[in-house]
Coordinates of C-alpha atoms in Angstrom, one line a residue:
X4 CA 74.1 111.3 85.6
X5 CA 72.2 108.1 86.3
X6 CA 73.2 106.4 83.3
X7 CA 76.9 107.7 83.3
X8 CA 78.3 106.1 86.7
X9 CA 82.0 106.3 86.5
X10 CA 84.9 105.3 88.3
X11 CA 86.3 103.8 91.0
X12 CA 86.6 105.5 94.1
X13 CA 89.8 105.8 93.3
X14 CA 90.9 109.0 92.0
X15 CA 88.7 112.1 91.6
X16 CA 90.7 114.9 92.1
X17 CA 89.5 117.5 89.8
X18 CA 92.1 119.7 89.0
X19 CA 91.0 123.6 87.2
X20 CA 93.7 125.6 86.0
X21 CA 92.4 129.0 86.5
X22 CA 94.8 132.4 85.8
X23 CA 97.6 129.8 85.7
X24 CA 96.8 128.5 89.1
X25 CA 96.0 125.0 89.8
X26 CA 93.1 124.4 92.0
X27 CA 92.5 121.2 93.5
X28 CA 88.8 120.8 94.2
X29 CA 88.3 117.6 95.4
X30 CA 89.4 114.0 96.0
X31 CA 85.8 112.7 96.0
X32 CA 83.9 109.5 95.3
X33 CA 83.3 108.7 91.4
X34 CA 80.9 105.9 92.2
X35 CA 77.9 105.8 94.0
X36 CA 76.6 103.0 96.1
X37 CA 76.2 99.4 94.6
X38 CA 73.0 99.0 96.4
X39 CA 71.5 101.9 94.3
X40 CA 73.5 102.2 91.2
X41 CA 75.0 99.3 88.1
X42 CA 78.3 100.4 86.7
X43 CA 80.6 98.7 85.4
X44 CA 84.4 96.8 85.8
X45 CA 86.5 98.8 88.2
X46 CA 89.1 96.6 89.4
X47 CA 91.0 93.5 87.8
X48 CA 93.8 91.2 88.5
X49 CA 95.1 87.5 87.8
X50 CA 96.4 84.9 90.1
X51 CA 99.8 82.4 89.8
X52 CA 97.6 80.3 87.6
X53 CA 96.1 82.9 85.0
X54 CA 92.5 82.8 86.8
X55 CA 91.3 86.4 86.1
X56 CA 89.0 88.0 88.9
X57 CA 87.2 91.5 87.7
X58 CA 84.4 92.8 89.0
X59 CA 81.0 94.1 87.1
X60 CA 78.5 95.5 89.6
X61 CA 78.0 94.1 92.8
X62 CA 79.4 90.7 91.4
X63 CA 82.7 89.3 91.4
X64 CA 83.4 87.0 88.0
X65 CA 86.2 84.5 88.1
X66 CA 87.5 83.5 84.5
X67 CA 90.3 81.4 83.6
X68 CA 93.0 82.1 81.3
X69 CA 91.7 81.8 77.9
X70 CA 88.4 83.7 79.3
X71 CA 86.3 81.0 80.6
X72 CA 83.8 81.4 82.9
X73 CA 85.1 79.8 86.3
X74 CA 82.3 81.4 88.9
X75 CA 80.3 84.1 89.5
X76 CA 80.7 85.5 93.3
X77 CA 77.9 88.1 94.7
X78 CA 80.2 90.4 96.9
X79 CA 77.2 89.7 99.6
X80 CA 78.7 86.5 99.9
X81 CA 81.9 87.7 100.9
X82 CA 80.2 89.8 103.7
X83 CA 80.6 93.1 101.5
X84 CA 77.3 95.3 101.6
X85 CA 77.0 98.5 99.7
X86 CA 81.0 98.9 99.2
X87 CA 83.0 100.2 95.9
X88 CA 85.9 97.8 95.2
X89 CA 89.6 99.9 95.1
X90 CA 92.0 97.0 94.3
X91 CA 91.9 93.3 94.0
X92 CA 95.2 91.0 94.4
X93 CA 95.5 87.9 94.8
X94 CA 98.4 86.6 97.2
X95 CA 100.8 83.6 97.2
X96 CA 99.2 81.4 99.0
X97 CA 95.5 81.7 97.2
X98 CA 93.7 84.2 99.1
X99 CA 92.4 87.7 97.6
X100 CA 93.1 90.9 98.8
X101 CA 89.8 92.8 98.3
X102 CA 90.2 96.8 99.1
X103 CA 86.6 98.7 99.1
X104 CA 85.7 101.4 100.6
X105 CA 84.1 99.8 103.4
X106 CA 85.7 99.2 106.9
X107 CA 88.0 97.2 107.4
X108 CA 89.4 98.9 103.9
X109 CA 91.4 95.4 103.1
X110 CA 89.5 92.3 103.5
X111 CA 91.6 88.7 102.9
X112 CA 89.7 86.4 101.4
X113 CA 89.2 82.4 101.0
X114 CA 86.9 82.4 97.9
X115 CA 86.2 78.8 97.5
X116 CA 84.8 78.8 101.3
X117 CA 83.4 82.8 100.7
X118 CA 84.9 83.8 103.9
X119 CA 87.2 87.1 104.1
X120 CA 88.6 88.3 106.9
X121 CA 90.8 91.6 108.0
X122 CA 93.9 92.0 106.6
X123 CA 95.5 95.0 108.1
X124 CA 95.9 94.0 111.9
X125 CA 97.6 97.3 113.0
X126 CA 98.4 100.6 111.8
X127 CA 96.9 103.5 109.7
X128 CA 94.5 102.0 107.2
X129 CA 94.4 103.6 103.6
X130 CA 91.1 105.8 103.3
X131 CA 89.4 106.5 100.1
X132 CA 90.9 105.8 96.7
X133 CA 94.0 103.0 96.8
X134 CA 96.2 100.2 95.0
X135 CA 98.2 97.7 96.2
X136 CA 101.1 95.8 95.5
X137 CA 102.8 92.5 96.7
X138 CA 106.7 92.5 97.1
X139 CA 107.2 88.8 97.0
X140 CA 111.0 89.5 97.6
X141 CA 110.7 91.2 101.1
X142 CA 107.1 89.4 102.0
X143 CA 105.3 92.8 102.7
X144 CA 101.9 94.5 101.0
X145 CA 102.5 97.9 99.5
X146 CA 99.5 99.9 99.7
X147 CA 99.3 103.4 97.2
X148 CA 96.7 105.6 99.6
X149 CA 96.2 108.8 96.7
X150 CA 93.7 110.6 99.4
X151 CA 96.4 111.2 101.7
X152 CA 99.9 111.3 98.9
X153 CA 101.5 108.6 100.8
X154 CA 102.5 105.0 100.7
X155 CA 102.2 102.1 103.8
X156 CA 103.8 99.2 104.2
X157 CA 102.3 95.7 106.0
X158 CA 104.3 92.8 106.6
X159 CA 102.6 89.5 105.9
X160 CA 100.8 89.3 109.2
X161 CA 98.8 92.4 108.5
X162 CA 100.9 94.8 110.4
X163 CA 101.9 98.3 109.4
X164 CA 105.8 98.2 109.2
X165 CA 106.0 102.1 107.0
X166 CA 104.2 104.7 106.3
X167 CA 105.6 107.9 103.6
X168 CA 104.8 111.3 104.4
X169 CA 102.0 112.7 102.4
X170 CA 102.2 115.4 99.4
X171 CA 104.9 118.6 99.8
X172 CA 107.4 117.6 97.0
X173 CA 106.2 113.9 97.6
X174 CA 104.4 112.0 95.2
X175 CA 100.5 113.7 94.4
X176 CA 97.5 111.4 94.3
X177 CA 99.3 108.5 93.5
X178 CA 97.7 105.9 92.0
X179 CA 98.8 102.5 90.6
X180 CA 101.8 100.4 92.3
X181 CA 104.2 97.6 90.4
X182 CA 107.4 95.8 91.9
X183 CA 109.8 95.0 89.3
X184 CA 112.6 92.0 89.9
X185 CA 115.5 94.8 89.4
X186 CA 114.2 96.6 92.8
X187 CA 111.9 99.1 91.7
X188 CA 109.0 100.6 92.7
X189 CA 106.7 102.0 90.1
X190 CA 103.9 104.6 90.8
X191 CA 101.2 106.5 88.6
X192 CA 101.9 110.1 90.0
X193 CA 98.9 111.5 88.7
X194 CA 98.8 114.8 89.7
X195 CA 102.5 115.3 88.6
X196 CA 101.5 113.9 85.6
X197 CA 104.5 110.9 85.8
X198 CA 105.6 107.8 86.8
X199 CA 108.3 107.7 88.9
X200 CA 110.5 104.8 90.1
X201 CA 111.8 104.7 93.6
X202 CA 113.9 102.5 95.0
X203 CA 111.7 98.9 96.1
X204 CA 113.8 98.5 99.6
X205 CA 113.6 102.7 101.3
X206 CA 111.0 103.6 98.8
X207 CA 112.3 107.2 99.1
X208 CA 114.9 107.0 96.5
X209 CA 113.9 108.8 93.2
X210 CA 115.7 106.2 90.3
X211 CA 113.9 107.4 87.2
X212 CA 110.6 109.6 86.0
X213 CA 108.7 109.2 82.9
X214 CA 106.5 112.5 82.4
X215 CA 103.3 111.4 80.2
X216 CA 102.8 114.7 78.3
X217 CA 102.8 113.6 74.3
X218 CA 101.5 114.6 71.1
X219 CA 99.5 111.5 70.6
X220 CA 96.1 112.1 72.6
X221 CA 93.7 114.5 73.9
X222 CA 96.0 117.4 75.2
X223 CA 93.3 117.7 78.4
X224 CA 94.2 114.1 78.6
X225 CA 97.5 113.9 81.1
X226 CA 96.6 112.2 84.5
X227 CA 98.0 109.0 84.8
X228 CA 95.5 106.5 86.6
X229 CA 96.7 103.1 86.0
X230 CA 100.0 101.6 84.0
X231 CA 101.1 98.3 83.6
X232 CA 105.0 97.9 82.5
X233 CA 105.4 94.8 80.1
X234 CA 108.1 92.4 79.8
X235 CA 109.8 94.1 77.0
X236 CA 110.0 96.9 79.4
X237 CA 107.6 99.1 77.3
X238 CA 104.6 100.8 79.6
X239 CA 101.0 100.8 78.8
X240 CA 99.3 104.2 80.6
X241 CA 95.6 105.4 80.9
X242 CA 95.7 108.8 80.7
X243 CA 92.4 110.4 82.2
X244 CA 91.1 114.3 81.7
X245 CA 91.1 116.6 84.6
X246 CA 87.7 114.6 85.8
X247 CA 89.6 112.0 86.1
X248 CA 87.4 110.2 83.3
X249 CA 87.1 109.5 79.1
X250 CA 90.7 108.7 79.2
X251 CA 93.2 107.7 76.5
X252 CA 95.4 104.5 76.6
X253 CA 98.7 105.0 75.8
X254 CA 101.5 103.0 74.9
X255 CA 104.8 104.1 75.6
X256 CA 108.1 102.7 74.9
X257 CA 111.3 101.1 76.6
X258 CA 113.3 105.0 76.3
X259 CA 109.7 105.9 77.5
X260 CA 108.3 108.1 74.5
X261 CA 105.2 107.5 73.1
X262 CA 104.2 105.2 70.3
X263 CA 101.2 104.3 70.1
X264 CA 97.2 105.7 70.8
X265 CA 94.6 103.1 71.1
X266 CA 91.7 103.6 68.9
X267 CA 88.3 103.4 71.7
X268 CA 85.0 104.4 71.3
X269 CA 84.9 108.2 73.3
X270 CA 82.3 106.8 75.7
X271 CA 84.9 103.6 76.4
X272 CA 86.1 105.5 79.9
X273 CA 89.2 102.9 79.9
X274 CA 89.8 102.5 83.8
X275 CA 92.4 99.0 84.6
X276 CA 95.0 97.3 82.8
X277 CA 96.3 94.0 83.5
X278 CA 99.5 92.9 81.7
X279 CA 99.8 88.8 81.2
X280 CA 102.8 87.0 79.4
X281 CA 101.2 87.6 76.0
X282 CA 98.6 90.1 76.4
X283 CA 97.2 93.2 78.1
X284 CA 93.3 93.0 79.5
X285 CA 92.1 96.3 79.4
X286 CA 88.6 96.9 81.5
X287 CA 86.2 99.8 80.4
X288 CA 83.4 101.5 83.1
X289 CA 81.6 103.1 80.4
X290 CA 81.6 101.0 78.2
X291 CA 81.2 97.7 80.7
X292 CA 83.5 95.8 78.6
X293 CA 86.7 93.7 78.8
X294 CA 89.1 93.4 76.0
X295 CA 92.5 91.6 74.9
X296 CA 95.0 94.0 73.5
X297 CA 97.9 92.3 71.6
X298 CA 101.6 92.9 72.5
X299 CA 102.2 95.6 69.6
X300 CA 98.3 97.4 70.1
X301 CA 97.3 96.4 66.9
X302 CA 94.9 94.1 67.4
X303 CA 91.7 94.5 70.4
X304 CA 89.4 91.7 70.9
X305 CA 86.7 90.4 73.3
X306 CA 87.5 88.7 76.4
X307 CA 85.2 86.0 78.1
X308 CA 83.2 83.3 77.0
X309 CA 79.5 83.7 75.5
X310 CA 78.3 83.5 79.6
X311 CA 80.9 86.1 80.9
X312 CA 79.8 88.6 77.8
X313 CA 76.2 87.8 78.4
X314 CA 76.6 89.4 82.0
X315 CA 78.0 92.3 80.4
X316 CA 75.6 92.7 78.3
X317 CA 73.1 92.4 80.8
X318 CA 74.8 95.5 83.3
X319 CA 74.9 97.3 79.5
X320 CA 71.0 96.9 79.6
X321 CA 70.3 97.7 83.1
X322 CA 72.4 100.7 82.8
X323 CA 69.8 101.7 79.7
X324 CA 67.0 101.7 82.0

């Protein structure tokens, strides 16, 4: 158990079916504390000018687009003790949003001066496992709160314009939140083993669902936990098991049947893709790795420079002890 720290916060619902019934059992942390545990990458995003931020313990690493090393951030410096990172985005006008699972859940942050500050300034705050999303066309945050099935809406001052009702025939633990420029909003909804596009402007308007069951993986394998569409409209998926863990990354096509089963490692534990123009980054807990993916899946590769890999390898090591 020491050496196998998992996931994010995000996410662990486990789900039994016993006598045909499905029992939920929990929505409970996957990570323990940073102050007493190493794990691995758990969130990952780029910026307007390809810099890729990912985290790896208690650190924050900054790469640029060809993989770089940029700057290595301790989240101490940012004023976050002892949290477990949710989400990372990076806004228009430079700053990061950092979620964690501290309080306040959404921190803005200024990392060339290491100064974050609140980003929610009224309104529910998401609780426990959540992504988030910027709608550049309406200038609001969308925030994916799985704990409590629902979604919230900030405008760009921090304050809370929406907020979904949770579960009964809604989405289920959703996870996972991308704006497309034809006005839709995509969600992960893992515990209806989908994705589902509703409409970007009510986001209550069913459009389109894309059920995940296929022939390709683990059959245990079928709770979607992160997605990233592509621009040739094709949808790579991490299916999870019902621990919410040792997943499979699929690849799924633009009529949304699958094509393609990555070949990983069965410790890899696959936990956040990031799409780019010509690539997908794919981040692994178990495994505390980072790889390239080419467009078609036929190629996987290392991502980061010899200093970036050399703090992997380190968190591999300290992990071993």
């Amino acid at each position: 158990m020491h050496e196998r720290v998992t996931k994010i916060i995000a996410n662990t619902l486990a789900v039994l079916v016993i006598s045909g019934f499905i029992a939920i059992i929990a929505n409970s942390l996957r990570i323990f504390s940073e102050s007493r545990d190493v794990h691995g990458p758990t969130v990952l995003t780029s910026d307007a000018a390809g810099k890729v931020y990912i985290n790896v313990a208690a650190t924050l690493h900054v790469l640029d687009a060809s993989g770089k090393h940029a700057d290595t951030i301790p989240l101490a410096e940012l004023g976050l003790y002892g949290v477990t990172l949710t989400d990372l985005l990076a806004l228009p006008d430079g700053r990061l949003l950092i979620g964690s699972s501290g309080s306040p859940a959404i921190q803005a942050c200024d990392l060339a001066l290491r100064r974050c500050a609140p980003f929610i300034q009224s309104g529910a705050q998401p609780v426990s496992a959540f992504k988030m999303a910027w709608d550049a066309q309406r200038q609001r945050l969308l925030v994916v709160d799985g704990e409590r099935h629902r979604i919230l809406v900030y405008n760009r001052s921090g304050e809370l314009t929406f907020e979904s009702r949770g579960a009964e025939g809604g989405l289920k633990l959703p996870n996972t939140v991308q704006l497309t420029t034809e006005g839709k909003a995509i969600i992960a909804d893992t515990n209806h083993h989908r994705l589902v596009a509703l409409d970007a402007a009510s986001l209550s308007v069913e459009l389109w669902e894309m059920p995940v069951s296929n022939d390709l993986g683990n059959f245990r394998r079928v709770w979607p936990t992160d997605f990233v569409l592509t621009g040739d409209q094709r949808f790579w998926v991490i299916l999870d098991d019902d621990l919410l863990e040792n997943g499979d990354v699929l690849l799924f096509d633009a009529d949304h049947k699958p094509v393609l089963r990555l070949a990983l490692p069965a410790d890899w534990d696959p936990i956040k893709l990031h799409a780019r123009e010509s690539d997908v980054l794919l981040a692994g807990s178990g495994s505390v790795d980072l790889v390239r993916i080419s467009p078609q899946g036929d190629a996987i590769e290392s991502f980061g420079d010899p200093s970036f890999r050399a703090a992997l390898a380190e968190v591999r090591e300290q992990r071993q002890c």
